[in-house]
Amino acid sequence: MVKANLIGVVLLMEVILRFGVDGLSMQYYIMSCPFADQIIKNTVYNALQADPTLAAALVRMHFHDCFIEGCDGSVLIDSTKDNTAEKDSPANLSLRGYEVIDDAKEQLEQQCPGVVSCADIVAMAARDAVFWTGGPFYEIAKGRKDGRRSKIEDTINLPFPTFNASQLIKQFGQHGLTAQDMVALSGAHTLGVSRCSSFKSRLSNVDPTLDSDFANTLSKTCSAGDNAEQPFDASRNTFDNFYFNALQRKSGVLFSDQTLYTSPRTRNLVNGYAMNMAMFFLDFQQAMVKMSLLDVKERNEGEVRGNCRKIN
């Protein structure tokens, strides 16, 4: 266990150095806001004790933030009469957990005003949500600045639930993420649910990649309407490898889930993670660290918002 942790730390540092994010640091707030990590962790843990389903929401928020304009907190910005922001895109309407970020930000502004960025809060909240639900702990460098752009049209760059493995590999590759990173990050679907509107197209025709009994389960879910929710796996609030076991049984909820097992390019990764949860955890934490560094704003490239919902 100690050896595995040491390897993880070494690989984590290698990722940071390779990406050249020299303005970020593990100890970024050690002098300017030494209790930042603890405040965010306590806020997240308190929120999850009240509503465990928020864990999936916080991880998803981080992903949706990083894939649009980089990890810069742009997904948090509210629309105005002059601009429709990312959060009002159809792809983001089901995002939740904004109040957790607001709560952490308010406490941080009282302790150390104008210091901790909303982008860092989102990244750290996702990290803490993964650990709270039983997943691996990974540390991330801090120092991201908040972006000043948030536009609905940019969300076209989010992956669609109808994507096949080749499309997913291509889109993740545009962000410097490998096929292995993509499959590991998809494992975050071990948390949470999907709405019927995202998978009902699989039910209108016979889908050979979908188990017939599970298709009946999905049909029953959708009988309650487009907003009816189906858990991605049997342990929706626990971070484990059950998601990959479900794919092996042809019980992936989204087409973009099941395609990971259907495609020869990614099937071995699914089988590996289904058999070895420790390997999944290690690859997931490395992929999350890597994703958290996508197109970050540093120094004067962004700002530290006083209110996460609007530009200063």
mmCIF file of C-alpha atoms in Angstrom:
data_model
loop_
_atom_site.group_PDB
_atom_site.id
_atom_site.type_symbol
_atom_site.label_atom_id
_atom_site.label_comp_id
_atom_site.label_asym_id
_atom_site.label_seq_id
_atom_site.Cartn_x
_atom_site.Cartn_y
_atom_site.Cartn_z
ATOM 1 C CA MET A 1 0.000 0.000 0.000
ATOM 2 C CA VAL A 2 2.801 2.439 0.935
ATOM 3 C CA LYS A 3 4.670 1.566 -2.241
ATOM 4 C CA ALA A 4 1.545 2.158 -4.350
ATOM 5 C CA ASN A 5 0.991 5.527 -2.668
ATOM 6 C CA LEU A 6 4.591 6.549 -3.328
ATOM 7 C CA ILE A 7 4.283 5.562 -6.968
ATOM 8 C CA GLY A 8 1.077 7.600 -7.196
ATOM 9 C CA VAL A 9 2.776 10.673 -5.733
ATOM 10 C CA VAL A 10 5.755 10.365 -8.096
ATOM 11 C CA LEU A 11 3.475 9.973 -11.114
ATOM 12 C CA LEU A 12 1.321 12.879 -9.940
ATOM 13 C CA MET A 13 4.343 15.183 -9.710
ATOM 14 C CA GLU A 14 5.505 13.961 -13.121
ATOM 15 C CA VAL A 15 2.152 14.941 -14.617
ATOM 16 C CA ILE A 16 2.386 18.429 -13.109
ATOM 17 C CA LEU A 17 5.921 18.939 -14.368
ATOM 18 C CA ARG A 18 5.108 17.584 -17.799
ATOM 19 C CA PHE A 19 2.204 19.958 -18.231
ATOM 20 C CA GLY A 20 4.438 22.869 -17.290
ATOM 21 C CA VAL A 21 1.920 24.482 -14.994
ATOM 22 C CA ASP A 22 4.619 26.411 -13.189
ATOM 23 C CA GLY A 23 2.273 28.931 -11.566
ATOM 24 C CA LEU A 24 0.451 26.195 -9.681
ATOM 25 C CA SER A 25 1.665 24.559 -6.498
ATOM 26 C CA MET A 26 0.555 22.015 -3.938
ATOM 27 C CA GLN A 27 1.266 24.623 -1.255
ATOM 28 C CA TYR A 28 -0.156 27.599 -3.164
ATOM 29 C CA TYR A 29 -2.330 28.791 -0.261
ATOM 30 C CA ILE A 30 -0.018 27.777 2.596
ATOM 31 C CA MET A 31 0.736 31.401 3.507
ATOM 32 C CA SER A 32 -2.174 33.335 1.988
ATOM 33 C CA CYS A 33 -5.020 31.068 3.178
ATOM 34 C CA PRO A 34 -3.653 28.136 5.181
ATOM 35 C CA PHE A 35 -7.068 26.709 6.103
ATOM 36 C CA ALA A 36 -8.438 26.718 2.539
ATOM 37 C CA ASP A 37 -8.252 22.949 2.099
ATOM 38 C CA GLN A 38 -9.895 22.265 5.451
ATOM 39 C CA ILE A 39 -12.700 24.768 4.880
ATOM 40 C CA ILE A 40 -13.533 23.261 1.491
ATOM 41 C CA LYS A 41 -13.337 19.685 2.772
ATOM 42 C CA ASN A 42 -15.574 20.424 5.770
ATOM 43 C CA THR A 43 -18.095 22.205 3.552
ATOM 44 C CA VAL A 44 -18.200 19.311 1.083
ATOM 45 C CA TYR A 45 -18.429 16.648 3.780
ATOM 46 C CA ASN A 46 -21.257 18.463 5.574
ATOM 47 C CA ALA A 47 -23.159 18.810 2.305
ATOM 48 C CA LEU A 48 -22.667 15.127 1.447
ATOM 49 C CA GLN A 49 -23.819 13.983 4.865
ATOM 50 C CA ALA A 50 -27.057 15.843 4.223
ATOM 51 C CA ASP A 51 -27.334 14.694 0.597
ATOM 52 C CA PRO A 52 -24.955 11.930 -0.577
ATOM 53 C CA THR A 53 -26.135 12.317 -4.186
ATOM 54 C CA LEU A 54 -24.247 15.612 -4.394
ATOM 55 C CA ALA A 55 -20.960 13.688 -4.669
ATOM 56 C CA ALA A 56 -21.691 12.726 -8.268
ATOM 57 C CA ALA A 57 -22.858 16.273 -8.962
ATOM 58 C CA LEU A 58 -19.602 17.849 -7.739
ATOM 59 C CA VAL A 59 -17.438 15.476 -9.774
ATOM 60 C CA ARG A 60 -19.577 16.109 -12.863
ATOM 61 C CA MET A 61 -19.389 19.872 -12.325
ATOM 62 C CA HIS A 62 -15.579 19.713 -12.324
ATOM 63 C CA PHE A 63 -15.576 17.722 -15.572
ATOM 64 C CA HIS A 64 -18.030 20.091 -17.281
ATOM 65 C CA ASP A 65 -15.961 23.052 -16.123
ATOM 66 C CA CYS A 66 -12.613 21.719 -17.363
ATOM 67 C CA PHE A 67 -13.855 20.658 -20.803
ATOM 68 C CA ILE A 68 -15.086 24.189 -21.601
ATOM 69 C CA GLU A 69 -12.506 26.985 -21.499
ATOM 70 C CA GLY A 70 -10.341 24.871 -19.171
ATOM 71 C CA CYS A 71 -10.606 24.473 -15.391
ATOM 72 C CA ASP A 72 -11.492 28.097 -14.703
ATOM 73 C CA GLY A 73 -14.826 28.096 -12.882
ATOM 74 C CA SER A 74 -16.674 29.316 -15.995
ATOM 75 C CA VAL A 75 -19.493 26.813 -15.408
ATOM 76 C CA LEU A 76 -20.443 28.692 -12.226
ATOM 77 C CA ILE A 77 -21.202 32.030 -13.891
ATOM 78 C CA ASP A 78 -24.865 33.057 -14.086
ATOM 79 C CA SER A 79 -26.423 34.271 -17.328
ATOM 80 C CA THR A 80 -27.182 37.971 -17.736
ATOM 81 C CA LYS A 81 -29.495 39.862 -20.075
ATOM 82 C CA ASP A 82 -26.508 40.304 -22.415
ATOM 83 C CA ASN A 83 -25.075 36.776 -22.215
ATOM 84 C CA THR A 84 -26.388 33.221 -21.892
ATOM 85 C CA ALA A 85 -23.806 31.336 -19.859
ATOM 86 C CA GLU A 86 -22.617 27.716 -19.934
ATOM 87 C CA LYS A 87 -24.841 26.613 -17.050
ATOM 88 C CA ASP A 88 -27.972 27.340 -19.093
ATOM 89 C CA SER A 89 -26.966 25.007 -21.911
ATOM 90 C CA PRO A 90 -29.191 21.902 -22.232
ATOM 91 C CA ALA A 91 -26.083 19.824 -21.450
ATOM 92 C CA ASN A 92 -25.675 21.617 -18.120
ATOM 93 C CA LEU A 93 -29.241 22.121 -16.924
ATOM 94 C CA SER A 94 -29.015 19.009 -14.744
ATOM 95 C CA LEU A 95 -25.822 20.174 -13.011
ATOM 96 C CA ARG A 96 -26.248 20.556 -9.243
ATOM 97 C CA GLY A 97 -24.169 21.532 -6.241
ATOM 98 C CA TYR A 98 -23.640 25.217 -6.951
ATOM 99 C CA GLU A 99 -24.734 26.034 -3.403
ATOM 100 C CA VAL A 100 -21.866 23.916 -2.015
ATOM 101 C CA ILE A 101 -19.353 25.994 -3.973
ATOM 102 C CA ASP A 102 -21.096 29.206 -2.887
ATOM 103 C CA ASP A 103 -20.961 28.113 0.766
ATOM 104 C CA ALA A 104 -17.245 27.314 0.620
ATOM 105 C CA LYS A 105 -16.523 30.570 -1.204
ATOM 106 C CA GLU A 106 -18.413 32.637 1.374
ATOM 107 C CA GLN A 107 -16.421 31.096 4.229
ATOM 108 C CA LEU A 108 -13.137 31.573 2.378
ATOM 109 C CA GLU A 109 -13.925 35.211 1.648
ATOM 110 C CA GLN A 110 -14.441 35.764 5.372
ATOM 111 C CA GLN A 111 -11.114 34.106 6.231
ATOM 112 C CA CYS A 112 -8.957 35.389 3.369
ATOM 113 C CA PRO A 113 -10.800 37.709 0.971
ATOM 114 C CA GLY A 114 -9.828 37.702 -2.692
ATOM 115 C CA VAL A 115 -7.392 34.797 -2.395
ATOM 116 C CA VAL A 116 -8.952 31.413 -3.251
ATOM 117 C CA SER A 117 -10.350 31.079 -6.773
ATOM 118 C CA CYS A 118 -13.692 29.486 -7.589
ATOM 119 C CA ALA A 119 -11.867 27.253 -10.088
ATOM 120 C CA ASP A 120 -9.743 25.798 -7.288
ATOM 121 C CA ILE A 121 -12.804 25.312 -5.087
ATOM 122 C CA VAL A 122 -14.521 23.265 -7.832
ATOM 123 C CA ALA A 123 -11.406 21.117 -8.345
ATOM 124 C CA MET A 124 -10.913 20.512 -4.623
ATOM 125 C CA ALA A 125 -14.610 19.841 -4.033
ATOM 126 C CA ALA A 126 -14.555 17.093 -6.670
ATOM 127 C CA ARG A 127 -11.439 15.607 -5.083
ATOM 128 C CA ASP A 128 -13.080 15.559 -1.646
ATOM 129 C CA ALA A 129 -16.336 14.128 -3.021
ATOM 130 C CA VAL A 130 -14.461 11.192 -4.584
ATOM 131 C CA PHE A 131 -12.700 10.411 -1.307
ATOM 132 C CA TRP A 132 -15.860 10.787 0.820
ATOM 133 C CA THR A 133 -17.627 8.159 -1.285
ATOM 134 C CA GLY A 134 -14.817 5.615 -0.855
ATOM 135 C CA GLY A 135 -12.687 6.499 -3.849
ATOM 136 C CA PRO A 136 -8.965 7.246 -3.969
ATOM 137 C CA PHE A 137 -7.510 10.394 -2.445
ATOM 138 C CA TYR A 138 -5.439 12.439 -4.858
ATOM 139 C CA GLU A 139 -3.786 15.782 -4.257
ATOM 140 C CA ILE A 140 -3.911 18.585 -6.796
ATOM 141 C CA ALA A 141 -1.866 21.678 -7.408
ATOM 142 C CA LYS A 142 -3.668 24.958 -6.695
ATOM 143 C CA GLY A 143 -3.449 28.437 -8.116
ATOM 144 C CA ARG A 144 -5.977 28.336 -10.960
ATOM 145 C CA LYS A 145 -7.472 31.700 -11.769
ATOM 146 C CA ASP A 146 -11.133 32.232 -12.662
ATOM 147 C CA GLY A 147 -12.020 32.816 -16.301
ATOM 148 C CA ARG A 148 -14.025 35.765 -17.566
ATOM 149 C CA ARG A 149 -15.840 33.970 -20.413
ATOM 150 C CA SER A 150 -18.889 31.713 -20.105
ATOM 151 C CA LYS A 151 -20.996 31.230 -23.225
ATOM 152 C CA ILE A 152 -23.656 28.663 -24.010
ATOM 153 C CA GLU A 153 -22.292 28.010 -27.497
ATOM 154 C CA ASP A 154 -19.013 26.692 -26.070
ATOM 155 C CA THR A 155 -20.775 23.710 -24.508
ATOM 156 C CA ILE A 156 -20.976 22.063 -27.942
ATOM 157 C CA ASN A 157 -17.541 20.728 -26.973
ATOM 158 C CA LEU A 158 -18.937 18.489 -24.229
ATOM 159 C CA PRO A 159 -19.159 14.755 -25.056
ATOM 160 C CA PHE A 160 -22.620 13.540 -26.059
ATOM 161 C CA PRO A 161 -24.222 10.439 -24.497
ATOM 162 C CA THR A 162 -24.599 9.080 -28.040
ATOM 163 C CA PHE A 163 -20.855 9.149 -28.780
ATOM 164 C CA ASN A 164 -19.097 5.900 -29.671
ATOM 165 C CA ALA A 165 -15.636 4.982 -28.400
ATOM 166 C CA SER A 166 -13.835 6.456 -31.410
ATOM 167 C CA GLN A 167 -15.613 9.793 -30.983
ATOM 168 C CA LEU A 168 -14.849 9.815 -27.256
ATOM 169 C CA ILE A 169 -11.186 8.995 -27.840
ATOM 170 C CA LYS A 170 -10.954 11.800 -30.406
ATOM 171 C CA GLN A 171 -12.645 14.390 -28.202
ATOM 172 C CA PHE A 172 -10.647 13.544 -25.094
ATOM 173 C CA GLY A 173 -7.514 13.469 -27.230
ATOM 174 C CA GLN A 174 -8.136 17.081 -28.241
ATOM 175 C CA HIS A 175 -7.575 17.908 -24.575
ATOM 176 C CA GLY A 176 -4.396 15.850 -24.333
ATOM 177 C CA LEU A 177 -6.115 12.939 -22.612
ATOM 178 C CA THR A 178 -5.464 9.356 -23.717
ATOM 179 C CA ALA A 179 -7.935 6.541 -24.322
ATOM 180 C CA GLN A 180 -6.904 5.148 -20.934
ATOM 181 C CA ASP A 181 -7.577 8.515 -19.293
ATOM 182 C CA MET A 182 -10.995 8.603 -20.966
ATOM 183 C CA VAL A 183 -12.023 5.142 -19.753
ATOM 184 C CA ALA A 184 -10.727 5.820 -16.234
ATOM 185 C CA LEU A 185 -12.567 9.158 -16.073
ATOM 186 C CA SER A 186 -15.731 7.480 -17.391
ATOM 187 C CA GLY A 187 -15.493 5.362 -14.255
ATOM 188 C CA ALA A 188 -16.777 8.407 -12.356
ATOM 189 C CA HIS A 189 -20.158 7.130 -13.547
ATOM 190 C CA THR A 190 -19.893 4.709 -10.673
ATOM 191 C CA LEU A 191 -21.518 7.654 -8.889
ATOM 192 C CA GLY A 192 -24.869 9.131 -9.701
ATOM 193 C CA VAL A 193 -27.696 8.716 -12.168
ATOM 194 C CA SER A 194 -28.706 9.508 -15.724
ATOM 195 C CA ARG A 195 -32.007 10.973 -16.820
ATOM 196 C CA CYS A 196 -34.176 9.046 -19.259
ATOM 197 C CA SER A 197 -33.797 11.789 -21.864
ATOM 198 C CA SER A 198 -30.124 10.808 -22.197
ATOM 199 C CA PHE A 199 -30.697 7.124 -22.949
ATOM 200 C CA LYS A 200 -34.267 6.662 -24.225
ATOM 201 C CA SER A 201 -33.035 6.602 -27.841
ATOM 202 C CA ARG A 202 -31.514 3.192 -27.079
ATOM 203 C CA LEU A 203 -34.994 1.816 -26.356
ATOM 204 C CA SER A 204 -36.812 2.793 -29.538
ATOM 205 C CA ASN A 205 -34.952 0.167 -31.593
ATOM 206 C CA VAL A 206 -33.366 -3.109 -30.605
ATOM 207 C CA ASP A 207 -29.870 -2.277 -29.334
ATOM 208 C CA PRO A 208 -27.653 -5.374 -29.605
ATOM 209 C CA THR A 209 -25.233 -3.925 -27.063
ATOM 210 C CA LEU A 210 -27.959 -3.736 -24.410
ATOM 211 C CA ASP A 211 -28.990 -6.687 -22.231
ATOM 212 C CA SER A 212 -32.693 -7.399 -22.790
ATOM 213 C CA ASP A 213 -33.557 -7.567 -19.098
ATOM 214 C CA PHE A 214 -31.732 -4.314 -18.451
ATOM 215 C CA ALA A 215 -33.531 -2.766 -21.424
ATOM 216 C CA ASN A 216 -36.789 -3.615 -19.652
ATOM 217 C CA THR A 217 -35.475 -1.913 -16.508
ATOM 218 C CA LEU A 218 -34.638 1.221 -18.494
ATOM 219 C CA SER A 219 -38.060 1.160 -20.142
ATOM 220 C CA LYS A 220 -39.748 1.039 -16.738
ATOM 221 C CA THR A 221 -37.637 3.993 -15.623
ATOM 222 C CA CYS A 222 -38.621 6.001 -18.692
ATOM 223 C CA SER A 223 -42.304 5.258 -18.154
ATOM 224 C CA ALA A 224 -42.125 7.984 -15.516
ATOM 225 C CA GLY A 225 -40.987 10.587 -18.055
ATOM 226 C CA ASP A 226 -37.839 12.152 -19.474
ATOM 227 C CA ASN A 227 -36.631 13.354 -16.077
ATOM 228 C CA ALA A 228 -36.865 9.915 -14.455
ATOM 229 C CA GLU A 229 -33.496 8.794 -13.119
ATOM 230 C CA GLN A 230 -31.598 5.542 -13.544
ATOM 231 C CA PRO A 231 -28.482 4.822 -11.411
ATOM 232 C CA PHE A 232 -25.370 4.058 -13.443
ATOM 233 C CA ASP A 233 -24.658 1.036 -11.257
ATOM 234 C CA ALA A 234 -25.962 -0.738 -8.162
ATOM 235 C CA SER A 235 -24.053 1.484 -5.717
ATOM 236 C CA ARG A 236 -24.868 4.997 -6.879
ATOM 237 C CA ASN A 237 -23.316 6.785 -3.882
ATOM 238 C CA THR A 238 -20.221 4.594 -3.484
ATOM 239 C CA PHE A 239 -17.059 5.004 -5.538
ATOM 240 C CA ASP A 240 -16.078 1.502 -6.692
ATOM 241 C CA ASN A 241 -15.607 -0.478 -9.917
ATOM 242 C CA PHE A 242 -19.205 -1.731 -10.190
ATOM 243 C CA TYR A 243 -19.686 0.513 -13.229
ATOM 244 C CA PHE A 244 -17.214 -1.586 -15.212
ATOM 245 C CA ASN A 245 -18.839 -4.818 -14.010
ATOM 246 C CA ALA A 246 -22.137 -3.466 -15.370
ATOM 247 C CA LEU A 247 -20.572 -2.823 -18.776
ATOM 248 C CA GLN A 248 -19.418 -6.446 -18.899
ATOM 249 C CA ARG A 249 -23.050 -7.487 -18.358
ATOM 250 C CA LYS A 250 -24.203 -5.201 -21.216
ATOM 251 C CA SER A 251 -25.906 -3.036 -18.583
ATOM 252 C CA GLY A 252 -24.339 0.338 -19.295
ATOM 253 C CA VAL A 253 -26.983 3.051 -19.019
ATOM 254 C CA LEU A 254 -25.726 5.381 -21.745
ATOM 255 C CA PHE A 255 -24.637 4.345 -25.209
ATOM 256 C CA SER A 256 -21.381 6.199 -24.465
ATOM 257 C CA ASP A 257 -20.927 3.920 -21.431
ATOM 258 C CA GLN A 258 -21.576 0.608 -23.161
ATOM 259 C CA THR A 259 -19.435 1.532 -26.161
ATOM 260 C CA LEU A 260 -16.361 1.287 -23.915
ATOM 261 C CA TYR A 261 -16.947 -2.465 -23.661
ATOM 262 C CA THR A 262 -18.254 -2.925 -27.198
ATOM 263 C CA SER A 263 -15.188 -1.347 -28.793
ATOM 264 C CA PRO A 264 -12.031 -3.496 -29.105
ATOM 265 C CA ARG A 265 -10.006 -0.306 -28.550
ATOM 266 C CA THR A 266 -11.205 0.058 -24.956
ATOM 267 C CA ARG A 267 -12.610 -3.345 -23.922
ATOM 268 C CA ASN A 268 -9.386 -4.546 -22.295
ATOM 269 C CA LEU A 269 -9.318 -1.439 -20.101
ATOM 270 C CA VAL A 270 -12.889 -2.100 -18.978
ATOM 271 C CA ASN A 271 -12.036 -5.728 -18.199
ATOM 272 C CA GLY A 272 -8.930 -4.674 -16.302
ATOM 273 C CA TYR A 273 -10.781 -2.163 -14.145
ATOM 274 C CA ALA A 274 -13.645 -4.596 -13.531
ATOM 275 C CA MET A 275 -11.181 -7.183 -12.264
ATOM 276 C CA ASN A 276 -8.783 -4.888 -10.386
ATOM 277 C CA MET A 277 -10.292 -1.946 -8.477
ATOM 278 C CA ALA A 278 -6.878 -0.815 -7.226
ATOM 279 C CA MET A 279 -5.701 -0.388 -10.814
ATOM 280 C CA PHE A 280 -8.834 1.623 -11.604
ATOM 281 C CA PHE A 281 -8.284 3.844 -8.573
ATOM 282 C CA LEU A 282 -4.661 4.523 -9.529
ATOM 283 C CA ASP A 283 -5.475 5.327 -13.146
ATOM 284 C CA PHE A 284 -8.484 7.414 -12.121
ATOM 285 C CA GLN A 285 -6.528 9.594 -9.715
ATOM 286 C CA GLN A 286 -3.816 10.194 -12.309
ATOM 287 C CA ALA A 287 -6.411 11.060 -14.958
ATOM 288 C CA MET A 288 -8.195 13.456 -12.585
ATOM 289 C CA VAL A 289 -4.951 15.248 -11.787
ATOM 290 C CA LYS A 290 -4.252 15.519 -15.497
ATOM 291 C CA MET A 291 -7.758 16.786 -16.270
ATOM 292 C CA SER A 292 -7.592 19.336 -13.444
ATOM 293 C CA LEU A 293 -4.731 21.044 -15.275
ATOM 294 C CA LEU A 294 -6.526 21.514 -18.600
ATOM 295 C CA ASP A 295 -6.019 25.026 -19.964
ATOM 296 C CA VAL A 296 -5.791 26.585 -16.512
ATOM 297 C CA LYS A 297 -5.602 30.346 -16.227
ATOM 298 C CA GLU A 298 -2.570 31.545 -14.297
ATOM 299 C CA ARG A 299 -1.441 34.866 -12.860
ATOM 300 C CA ASN A 300 -2.918 37.676 -14.994
ATOM 301 C CA GLU A 301 -4.783 35.350 -17.370
ATOM 302 C CA GLY A 302 -7.776 35.349 -15.044
ATOM 303 C CA GLU A 303 -9.021 36.708 -11.740
ATOM 304 C CA VAL A 304 -10.189 35.592 -8.321
ATOM 305 C CA ARG A 305 -13.934 36.205 -8.251
ATOM 306 C CA GLY A 306 -15.466 37.555 -5.071
ATOM 307 C CA ASN A 307 -18.725 35.886 -6.087
ATOM 308 C CA CYS A 308 -18.409 32.659 -8.068
ATOM 309 C CA ARG A 309 -21.575 33.439 -10.012
ATOM 310 C CA LYS A 310 -20.370 36.644 -11.661
ATOM 311 C CA ILE A 311 -17.256 38.232 -13.099
ATOM 312 C CA ASN A 312 -15.633 40.915 -10.911
#
